GROMACS .gro file of C-alpha atoms in nm:
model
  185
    1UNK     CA    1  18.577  -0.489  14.243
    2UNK     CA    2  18.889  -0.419  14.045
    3UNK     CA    3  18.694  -0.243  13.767
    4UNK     CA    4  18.468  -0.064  14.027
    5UNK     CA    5  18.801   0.072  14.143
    6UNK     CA    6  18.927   0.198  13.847
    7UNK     CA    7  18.631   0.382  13.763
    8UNK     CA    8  18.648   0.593  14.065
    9UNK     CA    9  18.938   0.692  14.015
   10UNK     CA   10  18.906   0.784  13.662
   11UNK     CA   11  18.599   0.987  13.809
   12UNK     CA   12  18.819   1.156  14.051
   13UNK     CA   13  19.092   1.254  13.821
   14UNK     CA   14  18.832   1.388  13.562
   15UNK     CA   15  18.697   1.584  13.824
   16UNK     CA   16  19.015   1.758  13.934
   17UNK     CA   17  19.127   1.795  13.601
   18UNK     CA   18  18.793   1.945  13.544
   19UNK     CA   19  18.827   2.215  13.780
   20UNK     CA   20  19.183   2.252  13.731
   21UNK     CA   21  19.090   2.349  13.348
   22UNK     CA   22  18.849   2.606  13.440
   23UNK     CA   23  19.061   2.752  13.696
   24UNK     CA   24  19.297   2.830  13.401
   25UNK     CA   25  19.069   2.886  13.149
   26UNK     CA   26  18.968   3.213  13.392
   27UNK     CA   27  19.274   3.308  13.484
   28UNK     CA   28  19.413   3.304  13.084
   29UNK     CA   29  19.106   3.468  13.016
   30UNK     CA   30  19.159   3.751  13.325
   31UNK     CA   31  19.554   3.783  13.151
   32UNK     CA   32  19.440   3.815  12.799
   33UNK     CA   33  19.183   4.098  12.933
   34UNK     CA   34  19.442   4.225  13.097
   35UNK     CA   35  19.695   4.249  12.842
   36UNK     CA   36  19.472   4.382  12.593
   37UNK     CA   37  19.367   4.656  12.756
   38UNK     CA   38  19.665   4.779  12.905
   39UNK     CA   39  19.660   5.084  12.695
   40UNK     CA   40  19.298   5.189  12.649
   41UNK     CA   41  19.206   5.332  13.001
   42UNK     CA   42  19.015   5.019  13.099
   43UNK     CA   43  19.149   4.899  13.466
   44UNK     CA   44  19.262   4.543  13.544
   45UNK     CA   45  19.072   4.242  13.605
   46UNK     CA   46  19.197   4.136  13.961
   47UNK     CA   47  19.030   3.810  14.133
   48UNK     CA   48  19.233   3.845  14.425
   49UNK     CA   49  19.368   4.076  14.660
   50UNK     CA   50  19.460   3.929  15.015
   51UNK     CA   51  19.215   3.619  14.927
   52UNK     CA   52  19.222   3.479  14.605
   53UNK     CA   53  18.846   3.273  14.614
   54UNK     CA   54  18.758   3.125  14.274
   55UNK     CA   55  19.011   2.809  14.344
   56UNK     CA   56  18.858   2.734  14.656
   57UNK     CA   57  18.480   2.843  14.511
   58UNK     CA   58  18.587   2.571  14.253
   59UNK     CA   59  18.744   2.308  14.489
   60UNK     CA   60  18.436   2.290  14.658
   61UNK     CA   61  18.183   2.244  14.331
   62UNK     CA   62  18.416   1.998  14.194
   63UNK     CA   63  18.154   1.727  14.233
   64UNK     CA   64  17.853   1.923  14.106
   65UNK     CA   65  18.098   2.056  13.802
   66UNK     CA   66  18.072   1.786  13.497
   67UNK     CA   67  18.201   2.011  13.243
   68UNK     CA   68  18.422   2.324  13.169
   69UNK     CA   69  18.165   2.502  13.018
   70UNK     CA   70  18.075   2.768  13.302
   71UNK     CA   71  18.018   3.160  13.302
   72UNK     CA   72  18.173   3.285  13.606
   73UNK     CA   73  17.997   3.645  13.757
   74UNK     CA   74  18.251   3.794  14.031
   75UNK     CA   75  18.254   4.123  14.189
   76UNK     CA   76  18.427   4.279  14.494
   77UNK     CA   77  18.190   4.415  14.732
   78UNK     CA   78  18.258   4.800  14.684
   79UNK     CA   79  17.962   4.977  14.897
   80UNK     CA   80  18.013   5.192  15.173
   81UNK     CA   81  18.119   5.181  15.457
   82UNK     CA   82  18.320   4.873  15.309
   83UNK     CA   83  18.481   4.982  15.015
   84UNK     CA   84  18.813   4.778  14.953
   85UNK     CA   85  18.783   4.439  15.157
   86UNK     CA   86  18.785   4.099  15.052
   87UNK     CA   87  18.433   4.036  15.050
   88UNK     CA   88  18.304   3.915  14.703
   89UNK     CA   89  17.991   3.795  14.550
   90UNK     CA   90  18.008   3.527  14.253
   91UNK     CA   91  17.741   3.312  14.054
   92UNK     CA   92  17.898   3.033  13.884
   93UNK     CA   93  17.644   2.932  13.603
   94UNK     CA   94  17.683   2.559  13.482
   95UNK     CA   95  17.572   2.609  13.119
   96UNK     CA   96  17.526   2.200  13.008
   97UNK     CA   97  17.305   2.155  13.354
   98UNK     CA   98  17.128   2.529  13.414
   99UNK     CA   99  17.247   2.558  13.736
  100UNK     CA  100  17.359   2.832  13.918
  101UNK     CA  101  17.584   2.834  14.223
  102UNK     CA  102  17.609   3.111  14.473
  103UNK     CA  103  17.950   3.171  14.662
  104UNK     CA  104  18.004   3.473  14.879
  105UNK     CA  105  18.206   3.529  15.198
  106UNK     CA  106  18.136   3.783  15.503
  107UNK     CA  107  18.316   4.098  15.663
  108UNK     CA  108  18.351   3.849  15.974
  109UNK     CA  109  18.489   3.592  15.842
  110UNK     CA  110  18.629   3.684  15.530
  111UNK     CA  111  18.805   3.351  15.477
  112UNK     CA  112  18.519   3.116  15.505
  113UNK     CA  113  18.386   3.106  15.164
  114UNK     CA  114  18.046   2.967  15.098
  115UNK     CA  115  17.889   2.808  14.808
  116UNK     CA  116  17.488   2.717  14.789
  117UNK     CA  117  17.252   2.635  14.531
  118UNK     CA  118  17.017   2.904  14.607
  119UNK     CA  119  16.999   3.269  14.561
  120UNK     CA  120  16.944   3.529  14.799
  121UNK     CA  121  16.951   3.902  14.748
  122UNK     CA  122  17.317   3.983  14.699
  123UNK     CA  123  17.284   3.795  14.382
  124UNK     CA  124  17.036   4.018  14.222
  125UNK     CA  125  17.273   4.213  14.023
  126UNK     CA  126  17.451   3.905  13.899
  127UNK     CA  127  17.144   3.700  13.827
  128UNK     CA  128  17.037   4.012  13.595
  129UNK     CA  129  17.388   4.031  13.417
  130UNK     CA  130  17.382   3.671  13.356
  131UNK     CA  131  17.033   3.681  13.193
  132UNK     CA  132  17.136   3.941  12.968
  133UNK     CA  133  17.428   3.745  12.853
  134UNK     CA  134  17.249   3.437  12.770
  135UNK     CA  135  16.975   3.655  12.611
  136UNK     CA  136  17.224   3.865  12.404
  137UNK     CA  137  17.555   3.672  12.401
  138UNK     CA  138  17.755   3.981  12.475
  139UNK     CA  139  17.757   4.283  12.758
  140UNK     CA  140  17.845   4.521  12.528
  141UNK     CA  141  17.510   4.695  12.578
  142UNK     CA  142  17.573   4.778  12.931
  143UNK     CA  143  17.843   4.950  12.882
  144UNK     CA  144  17.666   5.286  12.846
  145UNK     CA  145  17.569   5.234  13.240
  146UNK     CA  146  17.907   5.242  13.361
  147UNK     CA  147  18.080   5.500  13.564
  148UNK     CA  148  17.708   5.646  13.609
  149UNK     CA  149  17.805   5.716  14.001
  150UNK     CA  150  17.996   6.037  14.144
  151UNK     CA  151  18.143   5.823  14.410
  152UNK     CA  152  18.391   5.510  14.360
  153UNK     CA  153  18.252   5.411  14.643
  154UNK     CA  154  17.909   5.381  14.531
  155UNK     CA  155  17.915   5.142  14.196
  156UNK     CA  156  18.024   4.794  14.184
  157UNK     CA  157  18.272   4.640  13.884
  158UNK     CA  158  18.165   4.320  13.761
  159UNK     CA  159  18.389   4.031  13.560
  160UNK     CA  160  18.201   3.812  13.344
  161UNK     CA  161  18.403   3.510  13.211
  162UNK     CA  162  18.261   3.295  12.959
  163UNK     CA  163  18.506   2.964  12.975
  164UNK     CA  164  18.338   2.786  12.688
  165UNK     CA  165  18.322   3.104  12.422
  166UNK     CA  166  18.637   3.245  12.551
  167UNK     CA  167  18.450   3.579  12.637
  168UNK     CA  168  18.538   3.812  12.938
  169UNK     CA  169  18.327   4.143  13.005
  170UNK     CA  170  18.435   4.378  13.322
  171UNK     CA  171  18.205   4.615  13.377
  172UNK     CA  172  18.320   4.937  13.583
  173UNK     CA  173  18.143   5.137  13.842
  174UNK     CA  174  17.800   5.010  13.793
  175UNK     CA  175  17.528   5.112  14.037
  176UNK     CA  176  17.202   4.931  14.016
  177UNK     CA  177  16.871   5.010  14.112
  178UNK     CA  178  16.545   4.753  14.162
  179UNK     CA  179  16.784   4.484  14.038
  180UNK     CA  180  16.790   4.670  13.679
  181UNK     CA  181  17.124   4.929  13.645
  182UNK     CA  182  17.043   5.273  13.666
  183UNK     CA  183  17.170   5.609  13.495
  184UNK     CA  184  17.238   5.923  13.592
  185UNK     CA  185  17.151   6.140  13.271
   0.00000   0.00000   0.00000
């Protein structure tokens, strides 16, 4: 019983520390992004405005989570008629299983944050970006569809963090189209 014990809580504690490491491991990678592109004309990675959602996004997958090694899609919900709210999409990819979570909020409840296993069609967008980067190990290549729009209001910015390669792509003003993004040429 003693040793049964024991290894629960060494499960537990794992677990939090877990979480706790990819919680930082996004946010140094967010201030490193940040920091290094103070100067070039590229704006700031920000994961929270009046709600700050990937703690409690993680707090609640801390018993599917095994590992640190995640890629972490978030984006802002930046559509009319709701530009600049706190409603957010994010797919949380965990690489060592290949499985995908799904957290999002809503306009009525903005603080009730939910996280599913299953996709639905706000996720498009992020389900393509994700493939990409596991096809291609980089973004780069999308770059040429940002700032496409004429509208802020119209594209979406997307922040790709890569905990185990240390990567972190923000894309800026994308619009997409049939789940692909689209330009304006």
């Amino acid at each position: 019983m003693k040793n049964l014990l024991g290894l629960i809580m060494i499960f537990i504690i794992t677990s939090c520390q877990s979480q706790s490491n990819i919680l930082k491991d996004v946010e140094n990678l967010q201030k490193l992004h940040n920091e290094q592109n103070q100067n070039s004309g590229k704006s700031k990675i920000y994961l929270g405005k009046d709600l700050k959602p990937i703690k409690i996004i993680l707090n609640n997958l801390k018993s599917e989570l095994e590992s640190d090694n995640i890629i972490l899609i978030f984006s802002w919900a930046n559509t009319m008629p709701i530009a600049n709210t706190n409603i957010f999409y994010a797919l949380i990819y965990d690489v060592d299983k290949g499985k995908s979570y799904y957290a999002y909020n809503k306009r009525e409840n903005y603080k009730n944050i939910i996280v599913e296993n299953k996709s639905n069609r706000y996720f498009i967008e992020q389900e393509y970006l994700l493939n990409e980067y596991l096809k291609n190990s980089t973004l780069n290549h999308l770059q040429d569809f940002e700032n496409q729009s004429n509208s802020a209001e119209v594209g979406t910015d997307y922040y790709l963090f890569d905990t185990k390669n240390r990567q972190v792509y923000r894309l800026e003003d994308i619009v997409f189209e049939e789940g692909k993004p689209a330009r304006y040429d």
